[in-house]
């Protein structure tokens, strides 16, 4: 026993285990066991001794080395434990059972993650067993192979140390301990597995195959169960359900059996059964072939097992079949050395992929690898070491086989770059917020930039990017798949997006993510965010349009250092601003959400190695945030707290009084004009009568008080103000104020006139007016492009609000844009004022350009069933289409890629198939291609898919169907399936281009995957009535090995062809594969009569059709026969029924027959008719002599039917009798009543000498030799008793006939009596042998007498022996009789039969007869004590002794 460490079994378990030992083991036995263990510990392993045994270390190394050599796999210990259980001894009447229990609990207290318990109901460990298990090479099975033992090395059990460092053994004396109602077996192994071995042990337990029992001679039942809470039914039961001898072979070295295995995976499931034909034969080992370690082995036994029908499915083969694509991937994985540990082998040769090998591989149980196998293999690979090309191919394989997706959800599969810049892996299943969110960009330069930025920002919100090499491999894969960019819908990109959550990401998307993260979580990153936007824009990753959208809501650091996002207005920085002079250094409108940009942006900075000079970033932030200053700033209506320092009353007096000296006298400040330029003042005095302040009066110091004068109301620039408000400038639309006027730029051409913008009339003033742009600007005239564009926008909005923008205006506007595009490099940003306003009239009303669609033939094909915002060509006229390019420039949608969301939005009701055309369908699929890139969480997309899914709009060969009820045909199916055999999309209607949209069709539910196709075809086939079409569908399902998720025998139906009519659908439970003798045509359909044999496996595995009629079918058929008017069956019918019963005989079948089979077959003498008679009214003719006696009197059938010819029945002759007996049919030998008439007295009987040719030495010699021979093999005592009963017979003869009356009672009301004469009668009670005188006197020539004599003796001597043994002994006695039992002839006869006497038999014979052959006395006491016991004082017939 292994050394016990400090770790111990929990006290609770020990108490439960040991509390019941007292009732089974006395204290002395326990003490003896403890002394024995202590002796092994001290003497063998030196435990507790001061000096260590020097051989202990050598022994340890020897065992380790030998174990590693013999058991290279650590899971070999399971087979060792099974082998040990097979070699164990079991008590009589016990069904040898082995049970494995794997629990997640650590019941040993050793810290193990689980515990494996092994239970075996053997007789238990002995002292010798304990010595053996603690030794090496000292197996108790050594030299016992001839007794059926397997083990011999003596280290088998030590293999458990490969998975458990501390096994426990409990044996003999511990019972009723585990569970409240369960009695534990005698021997228990408790094995806490090592942490790294738990999964390997679980896997091997689940893979134990039931067929292992076929090759074991003792173990009859095997359990594999989990013992965890909530999984009480997690148990697999493997057992031998029944076992019957198939035939009696003459060769003792060979035998054959029919064994039925049963497997029950869980408590709630039904048993799976499979019968096997076993042939077992032993072969002698030739002397020259023997080896030294197995010299005791004289013969080898070979067992072959052949299954009937479908083999049991529990457990897996060590070899699997993989898909060719994955096989190629594995070759590349291995070449790169990325396999950490190999799993089960798989078929590498591509030739085995051919269909012709499927049947062979199926029989060999070489299963196709399932999702779990692929998942385990991928998990066993080091994906980091793999090249990105192979890695992408692995992902592509998973994407193409979505049914395996569940098996890889928990595998670290997806590569990404972590915060430190290292590569990591994460799973596809992301159930938590902290799970990595993976992104990639469609262009390598952008991807590299975003990945670097992401690390710089610390991977906000757990967003990570794919490695650049992986992104590059992904792009190359899409190009290879003819998807030039990642926006195409390859199966891999779709799978990454929908199932793995790996989404594409633009710089704009990442900017939005950063903005949200900065504002909500890390405001300290607001400054780096601005730098990121600046550099992304410089690198052309962000457009001006993107920035205009982002600028209004990105977080901004204000002058106080706070980060703000929501703002009413953005102010330029305080330093250098105009508002600073008016409001002071502090922003007074913070509460009104006026945010001033902080000076922090003016500093130079470094970001990812790129420098940003001073004030460059500040200018960028000012631009994108559209920051304003005075005078553009419109302050809110709010009181400025703490700003006033002058008395309001005094200030009012100063403003109203005329105290300021002007050239026209004294005036109030508000009525005075202060001009800073002397020239300007001089000109104004000459041309006007304005009250100009007299600066000469006040001196030059007056100019230093400009602000104060303005506060009092004086106009410092009064001239400009006066002329700004007057409409004196001549424009194209009349005279206007300068602030309402724009100096026209020739580049803008006709746009001024179209929008009616007041432009200075250059024709009136001449081109020289353009030289005064600064002066005009000072008066408020717009002279620059931004101002001009703003004038356009304002005027455009004015036209919109006044509904003055007529169709002609729009057409002219578009024409002008075309002209401008041709004459200048017109930027879209310059027409931004057209992009955001709803000015285009569509079918949905006025829309922005981005919300509008310009009509073309593609849009026309779907506009009949989808409500689209098409530009109203009735309103604008067909001339609108001349400006397609200009409209597209403004954002009007012309293709499906941009318009797909509008298609999803415009589908309000189910699609009407009558409105569809081929082009319409293809256009819709084109839209779906781009919709596939959207998240399925988008409610708009969800509603669209729901509407598409419930509409019957796809045309198939069988009419219009919903997508889920359609199949996209694959040309590789043409040899098997016709397009009209199912709801297959009509390519003649759509054209072959429909296959280009395979991914889109699958996305909306069309069946493309083979498994889905088979599922749909299997249901649709029920709508067919054409036998040829249905057969093709079955062939298709069979070729691709379709299996339903759940076999429903009650509801699944199969087509039964009928050459004379259309055929019919029948439930699968009413079908069988074979009805060889055509017995069940009235109640069952035999499918082999309607379909080729290649299809039969499909009906069995997919529809649950039985291989042959079941027992219930046979029982039903028998009941039908019993109701016939004549109650008769044919020989073929009867033979077939009882052949089935004999072949499937077991306890359950016996009980059912005994309960339900009320009538059995019976026959009458000389007639071949078989009648069905109540089993209580017939008899088993186990005695042919008695049967012959009654054969002439059977007016009704008396005897059960037995097959008479192997040509008609294959039932072994002995089987029917045993079956009849178990059903309660009486034997004639037990039922007949015999009465001998006229022998009550011996008045007319003559006693004769028994030595006179009847009972002599020769007869007794034959009897003793035969009883000792192999046919009977009777014990010494019993055969001497039998011989003595013959010797003690008194023989009488008479010429009066021996009348015997035989009586049978088939029923209480029926009696059959027959009177017969006997030639020989052995009276049991009186020990007399009565013989017919005439027969005796002519015995040499009277064969009847000789036969009667032999039979009478044998019937009494071998009443319980086999019939064959009785026949052989009878024939020997007859032959001996013919030679007067001459001893020489008897010896020759015995030698010829290979029989001889034992020494004790010779001694008995010598004692019973003297040397002359006369009968001697066997009761006298002799010198040998053994001989005294040979002859009991009172003889007793053998039959009675045996019954006692």
PDB file of N, CA and C in Angstrom, residues 1319-1380:
ATOM      1  N   UNK A1319     -42.002 -55.509 -22.206  1.00  0.00           N
ATOM      2  CA  UNK A1319     -41.167 -56.715 -22.132  1.00  0.00           C
ATOM      3  C   UNK A1319     -40.300 -56.696 -20.889  1.00  0.00           C
ATOM      4  N   UNK A1320     -39.949 -55.515 -20.408  1.00  0.00           N
ATOM      5  CA  UNK A1320     -39.073 -55.383 -19.234  1.00  0.00           C
ATOM      6  C   UNK A1320     -39.624 -54.265 -18.357  1.00  0.00           C
ATOM      7  N   UNK A1321     -39.672 -54.526 -17.056  1.00  0.00           N
ATOM      8  CA  UNK A1321     -40.148 -53.518 -16.119  1.00  0.00           C
ATOM      9  C   UNK A1321     -39.289 -53.536 -14.864  1.00  0.00           C
ATOM     10  N   UNK A1322     -38.722 -52.375 -14.529  1.00  0.00           N
ATOM     11  CA  UNK A1322     -37.913 -52.215 -13.302  1.00  0.00           C
ATOM     12  C   UNK A1322     -38.811 -51.557 -12.272  1.00  0.00           C
ATOM     13  N   UNK A1323     -39.186 -52.382 -11.245  1.00  0.00           N
ATOM     14  CA  UNK A1323     -39.974 -51.833 -10.142  1.00  0.00           C
ATOM     15  C   UNK A1323     -39.039 -51.162  -9.153  1.00  0.00           C
ATOM     16  N   UNK A1324     -39.201 -49.876  -9.035  1.00  0.00           N
ATOM     17  CA  UNK A1324     -38.246 -49.095  -8.253  1.00  0.00           C
ATOM     18  C   UNK A1324     -38.320 -49.409  -6.780  1.00  0.00           C
ATOM     19  N   UNK A1325     -39.544 -49.489  -6.269  1.00  0.00           N
ATOM     20  CA  UNK A1325     -39.680 -49.660  -4.824  1.00  0.00           C
ATOM     21  C   UNK A1325     -39.205 -51.024  -4.338  1.00  0.00           C
ATOM     22  N   UNK A1326     -39.541 -52.087  -5.114  1.00  0.00           N
ATOM     23  CA  UNK A1326     -39.211 -53.451  -4.666  1.00  0.00           C
ATOM     24  C   UNK A1326     -37.888 -53.955  -5.214  1.00  0.00           C
ATOM     25  N   UNK A1327     -37.206 -53.174  -6.010  1.00  0.00           N
ATOM     26  CA  UNK A1327     -35.919 -53.569  -6.598  1.00  0.00           C
ATOM     27  C   UNK A1327     -36.034 -54.891  -7.344  1.00  0.00           C
ATOM     28  N   UNK A1328     -37.139 -54.987  -8.149  1.00  0.00           N
ATOM     29  CA  UNK A1328     -37.326 -56.191  -8.943  1.00  0.00           C
ATOM     30  C   UNK A1328     -37.305 -55.824 -10.418  1.00  0.00           C
ATOM     31  N   UNK A1329     -36.784 -56.753 -11.179  1.00  0.00           N
ATOM     32  CA  UNK A1329     -36.757 -56.601 -12.631  1.00  0.00           C
ATOM     33  C   UNK A1329     -37.630 -57.692 -13.211  1.00  0.00           C
ATOM     34  N   UNK A1330     -38.771 -57.289 -13.780  1.00  0.00           N
ATOM     35  CA  UNK A1330     -39.708 -58.240 -14.339  1.00  0.00           C
ATOM     36  C   UNK A1330     -39.506 -58.271 -15.842  1.00  0.00           C
ATOM     37  N   UNK A1331     -39.381 -59.490 -16.403  1.00  0.00           N
ATOM     38  CA  UNK A1331     -39.118 -59.614 -17.831  1.00  0.00           C
ATOM     39  C   UNK A1331     -40.099 -60.588 -18.452  1.00  0.00           C
ATOM     40  N   UNK A1332     -40.336 -60.409 -19.732  1.00  0.00           N
ATOM     41  CA  UNK A1332     -41.212 -61.311 -20.492  1.00  0.00           C
ATOM     42  C   UNK A1332     -40.464 -62.601 -20.774  1.00  0.00           C
ATOM     43  N   UNK A1333     -41.123 -63.739 -20.495  1.00  0.00           N
ATOM     44  CA  UNK A1333     -40.449 -65.031 -20.597  1.00  0.00           C
ATOM     45  C   UNK A1333     -40.027 -65.327 -22.027  1.00  0.00           C
ATOM     46  N   UNK A1334     -40.947 -65.118 -22.962  1.00  0.00           N
ATOM     47  CA  UNK A1334     -40.612 -65.427 -24.354  1.00  0.00           C
ATOM     48  C   UNK A1334     -39.487 -64.547 -24.862  1.00  0.00           C
ATOM     49  N   UNK A1335     -39.509 -63.293 -24.447  1.00  0.00           N
ATOM     50  CA  UNK A1335     -38.441 -62.394 -24.866  1.00  0.00           C
ATOM     51  C   UNK A1335     -37.120 -62.782 -24.264  1.00  0.00           C
ATOM     52  N   UNK A1336     -37.169 -63.217 -23.022  1.00  0.00           N
ATOM     53  CA  UNK A1336     -35.934 -63.595 -22.342  1.00  0.00           C
ATOM     54  C   UNK A1336     -35.324 -64.833 -22.979  1.00  0.00           C
ATOM     55  N   UNK A1337     -36.181 -65.828 -23.235  1.00  0.00           N
ATOM     56  CA  UNK A1337     -35.658 -67.074 -23.776  1.00  0.00           C
ATOM     57  C   UNK A1337     -35.134 -66.897 -25.207  1.00  0.00           C
ATOM     58  N   UNK A1338     -35.708 -65.991 -25.928  1.00  0.00           N
ATOM     59  CA  UNK A1338     -35.211 -65.783 -27.290  1.00  0.00           C
ATOM     60  C   UNK A1338     -34.449 -64.475 -27.414  1.00  0.00           C
ATOM     61  N   UNK A1339     -33.795 -64.116 -26.351  1.00  0.00           N
ATOM     62  CA  UNK A1339     -33.193 -62.785 -26.294  1.00  0.00           C
ATOM     63  C   UNK A1339     -32.098 -62.557 -27.327  1.00  0.00           C
ATOM     64  N   UNK A1340     -31.408 -63.623 -27.723  1.00  0.00           N
ATOM     65  CA  UNK A1340     -30.341 -63.421 -28.695  1.00  0.00           C
ATOM     66  C   UNK A1340     -30.892 -62.961 -30.034  1.00  0.00           C
ATOM     67  N   UNK A1341     -32.116 -63.387 -30.319  1.00  0.00           N
ATOM     68  CA  UNK A1341     -32.690 -63.056 -31.616  1.00  0.00           C
ATOM     69  C   UNK A1341     -33.837 -62.046 -31.516  1.00  0.00           C
ATOM     70  N   UNK A1342     -34.098 -61.590 -30.316  1.00  0.00           N
ATOM     71  CA  UNK A1342     -35.218 -60.671 -30.107  1.00  0.00           C
ATOM     72  C   UNK A1342     -34.663 -59.273 -29.840  1.00  0.00           C
ATOM     73  N   UNK A1343     -34.530 -58.488 -30.892  1.00  0.00           N
ATOM     74  CA  UNK A1343     -33.958 -57.147 -30.753  1.00  0.00           C
ATOM     75  C   UNK A1343     -34.848 -56.252 -29.898  1.00  0.00           C
ATOM     76  N   UNK A1344     -36.170 -56.495 -29.954  1.00  0.00           N
ATOM     77  CA  UNK A1344     -37.077 -55.676 -29.169  1.00  0.00           C
ATOM     78  C   UNK A1344     -36.836 -55.866 -27.689  1.00  0.00           C
ATOM     79  N   UNK A1345     -36.612 -57.115 -27.299  1.00  0.00           N
ATOM     80  CA  UNK A1345     -36.357 -57.395 -25.885  1.00  0.00           C
ATOM     81  C   UNK A1345     -35.032 -56.766 -25.455  1.00  0.00           C
ATOM     82  N   UNK A1346     -34.014 -56.938 -26.275  1.00  0.00           N
ATOM     83  CA  UNK A1346     -32.702 -56.373 -25.929  1.00  0.00           C
ATOM     84  C   UNK A1346     -32.802 -54.856 -25.768  1.00  0.00           C
ATOM     85  N   UNK A1347     -33.500 -54.230 -26.693  1.00  0.00           N
ATOM     86  CA  UNK A1347     -33.650 -52.771 -26.643  1.00  0.00           C
ATOM     87  C   UNK A1347     -34.429 -52.352 -25.397  1.00  0.00           C
ATOM     88  N   UNK A1348     -35.535 -53.101 -25.118  1.00  0.00           N
ATOM     89  CA  UNK A1348     -36.347 -52.763 -23.939  1.00  0.00           C
ATOM     90  C   UNK A1348     -35.534 -52.905 -22.672  1.00  0.00           C
ATOM     91  N   UNK A1349     -34.704 -53.973 -22.599  1.00  0.00           N
ATOM     92  CA  UNK A1349     -33.871 -54.193 -21.426  1.00  0.00           C
ATOM     93  C   UNK A1349     -32.897 -53.029 -21.232  1.00  0.00           C
ATOM     94  N   UNK A1350     -32.215 -52.633 -22.330  1.00  0.00           N
ATOM     95  CA  UNK A1350     -31.224 -51.563 -22.228  1.00  0.00           C
ATOM     96  C   UNK A1350     -31.886 -50.234 -21.851  1.00  0.00           C
ATOM     97  N   UNK A1351     -33.019 -49.948 -22.484  1.00  0.00           N
ATOM     98  CA  UNK A1351     -33.693 -48.674 -22.218  1.00  0.00           C
ATOM     99  C   UNK A1351     -34.187 -48.600 -20.786  1.00  0.00           C
ATOM    100  N   UNK A1352     -34.744 -49.721 -20.268  1.00  0.00           N
ATOM    101  CA  UNK A1352     -35.265 -49.731 -18.902  1.00  0.00           C
ATOM    102  C   UNK A1352     -34.168 -49.456 -17.890  1.00  0.00           C
ATOM    103  N   UNK A1353     -32.976 -50.061 -18.149  1.00  0.00           N
ATOM    104  CA  UNK A1353     -31.862 -49.812 -17.232  1.00  0.00           C
ATOM    105  C   UNK A1353     -31.380 -48.353 -17.325  1.00  0.00           C
ATOM    106  N   UNK A1354     -31.214 -47.897 -18.543  1.00  0.00           N
ATOM    107  CA  UNK A1354     -30.646 -46.556 -18.744  1.00  0.00           C
ATOM    108  C   UNK A1354     -31.572 -45.482 -18.196  1.00  0.00           C
ATOM    109  N   UNK A1355     -32.883 -45.658 -18.379  1.00  0.00           N
ATOM    110  CA  UNK A1355     -33.819 -44.639 -17.910  1.00  0.00           C
ATOM    111  C   UNK A1355     -33.733 -44.434 -16.409  1.00  0.00           C
ATOM    112  N   UNK A1356     -33.461 -45.522 -15.692  1.00  0.00           N
ATOM    113  CA  UNK A1356     -33.346 -45.391 -14.243  1.00  0.00           C
ATOM    114  C   UNK A1356     -31.976 -44.877 -13.825  1.00  0.00           C
ATOM    115  N   UNK A1357     -30.936 -45.320 -14.583  1.00  0.00           N
ATOM    116  CA  UNK A1357     -29.572 -44.927 -14.213  1.00  0.00           C
ATOM    117  C   UNK A1357     -29.278 -43.469 -14.572  1.00  0.00           C
ATOM    118  N   UNK A1358     -29.766 -43.005 -15.722  1.00  0.00           N
ATOM    119  CA  UNK A1358     -29.416 -41.668 -16.231  1.00  0.00           C
ATOM    120  C   UNK A1358     -30.657 -40.801 -16.368  1.00  0.00           C
ATOM    121  N   UNK A1359     -31.465 -40.787 -15.350  1.00  0.00           N
ATOM    122  CA  UNK A1359     -32.697 -40.013 -15.443  1.00  0.00           C
ATOM    123  C   UNK A1359     -32.414 -38.521 -15.597  1.00  0.00           C
ATOM    124  N   UNK A1360     -31.296 -38.041 -15.015  1.00  0.00           N
ATOM    125  CA  UNK A1360     -31.004 -36.602 -15.059  1.00  0.00           C
ATOM    126  C   UNK A1360     -29.933 -36.253 -16.073  1.00  0.00           C
ATOM    127  N   UNK A1361     -29.446 -37.216 -16.835  1.00  0.00           N
ATOM    128  CA  UNK A1361     -28.358 -36.944 -17.774  1.00  0.00           C
ATOM    129  C   UNK A1361     -28.900 -36.465 -19.112  1.00  0.00           C
ATOM    130  N   UNK A1362     -27.980 -36.076 -19.997  1.00  0.00           N
ATOM    131  CA  UNK A1362     -28.377 -35.640 -21.325  1.00  0.00           C
ATOM    132  C   UNK A1362     -28.977 -36.800 -22.101  1.00  0.00           C
ATOM    133  N   UNK A1363     -29.927 -36.503 -23.008  1.00  0.00           N
ATOM    134  CA  UNK A1363     -30.500 -37.568 -23.845  1.00  0.00           C
ATOM    135  C   UNK A1363     -29.443 -38.280 -24.678  1.00  0.00           C
ATOM    136  N   UNK A1364     -28.451 -37.525 -25.132  1.00  0.00           N
ATOM    137  CA  UNK A1364     -27.407 -38.149 -25.964  1.00  0.00           C
ATOM    138  C   UNK A1364     -26.616 -39.179 -25.161  1.00  0.00           C
ATOM    139  N   UNK A1365     -26.388 -38.882 -23.876  1.00  0.00           N
ATOM    140  CA  UNK A1365     -25.647 -39.834 -23.034  1.00  0.00           C
ATOM    141  C   UNK A1365     -26.460 -41.101 -22.828  1.00  0.00           C
ATOM    142  N   UNK A1366     -27.776 -40.958 -22.607  1.00  0.00           N
ATOM    143  CA  UNK A1366     -28.634 -42.131 -22.427  1.00  0.00           C
ATOM    144  C   UNK A1366     -28.638 -42.994 -23.683  1.00  0.00           C
ATOM    145  N   UNK A1367     -28.703 -42.362 -24.842  1.00  0.00           N
ATOM    146  CA  UNK A1367     -28.698 -43.125 -26.094  1.00  0.00           C
ATOM    147  C   UNK A1367     -27.398 -43.911 -26.254  1.00  0.00           C
ATOM    148  N   UNK A1368     -26.256 -43.286 -25.948  1.00  0.00           N
ATOM    149  CA  UNK A1368     -24.967 -43.966 -26.119  1.00  0.00           C
ATOM    150  C   UNK A1368     -24.841 -45.158 -25.175  1.00  0.00           C
ATOM    151  N   UNK A1369     -25.238 -44.953 -23.892  1.00  0.00           N
ATOM    152  CA  UNK A1369     -25.151 -46.066 -22.944  1.00  0.00           C
ATOM    153  C   UNK A1369     -26.101 -47.191 -23.345  1.00  0.00           C
ATOM    154  N   UNK A1370     -27.298 -46.806 -23.843  1.00  0.00           N
ATOM    155  CA  UNK A1370     -28.248 -47.825 -24.284  1.00  0.00           C
ATOM    156  C   UNK A1370     -27.667 -48.678 -25.410  1.00  0.00           C
ATOM    157  N   UNK A1371     -27.010 -48.034 -26.339  1.00  0.00           N
ATOM    158  CA  UNK A1371     -26.430 -48.784 -27.455  1.00  0.00           C
ATOM    159  C   UNK A1371     -25.291 -49.685 -27.003  1.00  0.00           C
ATOM    160  N   UNK A1372     -24.482 -49.205 -26.055  1.00  0.00           N
ATOM    161  CA  UNK A1372     -23.387 -50.046 -25.529  1.00  0.00           C
ATOM    162  C   UNK A1372     -23.935 -51.297 -24.847  1.00  0.00           C
ATOM    163  N   UNK A1373     -25.005 -51.108 -24.043  1.00  0.00           N
ATOM    164  CA  UNK A1373     -25.605 -52.265 -23.347  1.00  0.00           C
ATOM    165  C   UNK A1373     -26.192 -53.250 -24.356  1.00  0.00           C
ATOM    166  N   UNK A1374     -26.842 -52.726 -25.409  1.00  0.00           N
ATOM    167  CA  UNK A1374     -27.398 -53.607 -26.429  1.00  0.00           C
ATOM    168  C   UNK A1374     -26.305 -54.424 -27.116  1.00  0.00           C
ATOM    169  N   UNK A1375     -25.180 -53.762 -27.442  1.00  0.00           N
ATOM    170  CA  UNK A1375     -24.082 -54.481 -28.102  1.00  0.00           C
ATOM    171  C   UNK A1375     -23.474 -55.513 -27.169  1.00  0.00           C
ATOM    172  N   UNK A1376     -23.334 -55.155 -25.899  1.00  0.00           N
ATOM    173  CA  UNK A1376     -22.800 -56.119 -24.931  1.00  0.00           C
ATOM    174  C   UNK A1376     -23.749 -57.295 -24.741  1.00  0.00           C
ATOM    175  N   UNK A1377     -25.051 -57.008 -24.746  1.00  0.00           N
ATOM    176  CA  UNK A1377     -26.063 -58.065 -24.583  1.00  0.00           C
ATOM    177  C   UNK A1377     -25.937 -59.083 -25.704  1.00  0.00           C
ATOM    178  N   UNK A1378     -25.693 -58.590 -26.931  1.00  0.00           N
ATOM    179  CA  UNK A1378     -25.620 -59.491 -28.075  1.00  0.00           C
ATOM    180  C   UNK A1378     -24.455 -60.463 -27.951  1.00  0.00           C
ATOM    181  N   UNK A1379     -23.476 -60.129 -27.095  1.00  0.00           N
ATOM    182  CA  UNK A1379     -22.319 -61.014 -26.894  1.00  0.00           C
ATOM    183  C   UNK A1379     -22.281 -61.539 -25.464  1.00  0.00           C
ATOM    184  N   UNK A1380     -23.468 -61.650 -24.861  1.00  0.00           N
ATOM    185  CA  UNK A1380     -23.591 -62.194 -23.496  1.00  0.00           C
ATOM    186  C   UNK A1380     -22.680 -61.485 -22.509  1.00  0.00           C
TER     187      UNK A1380
END
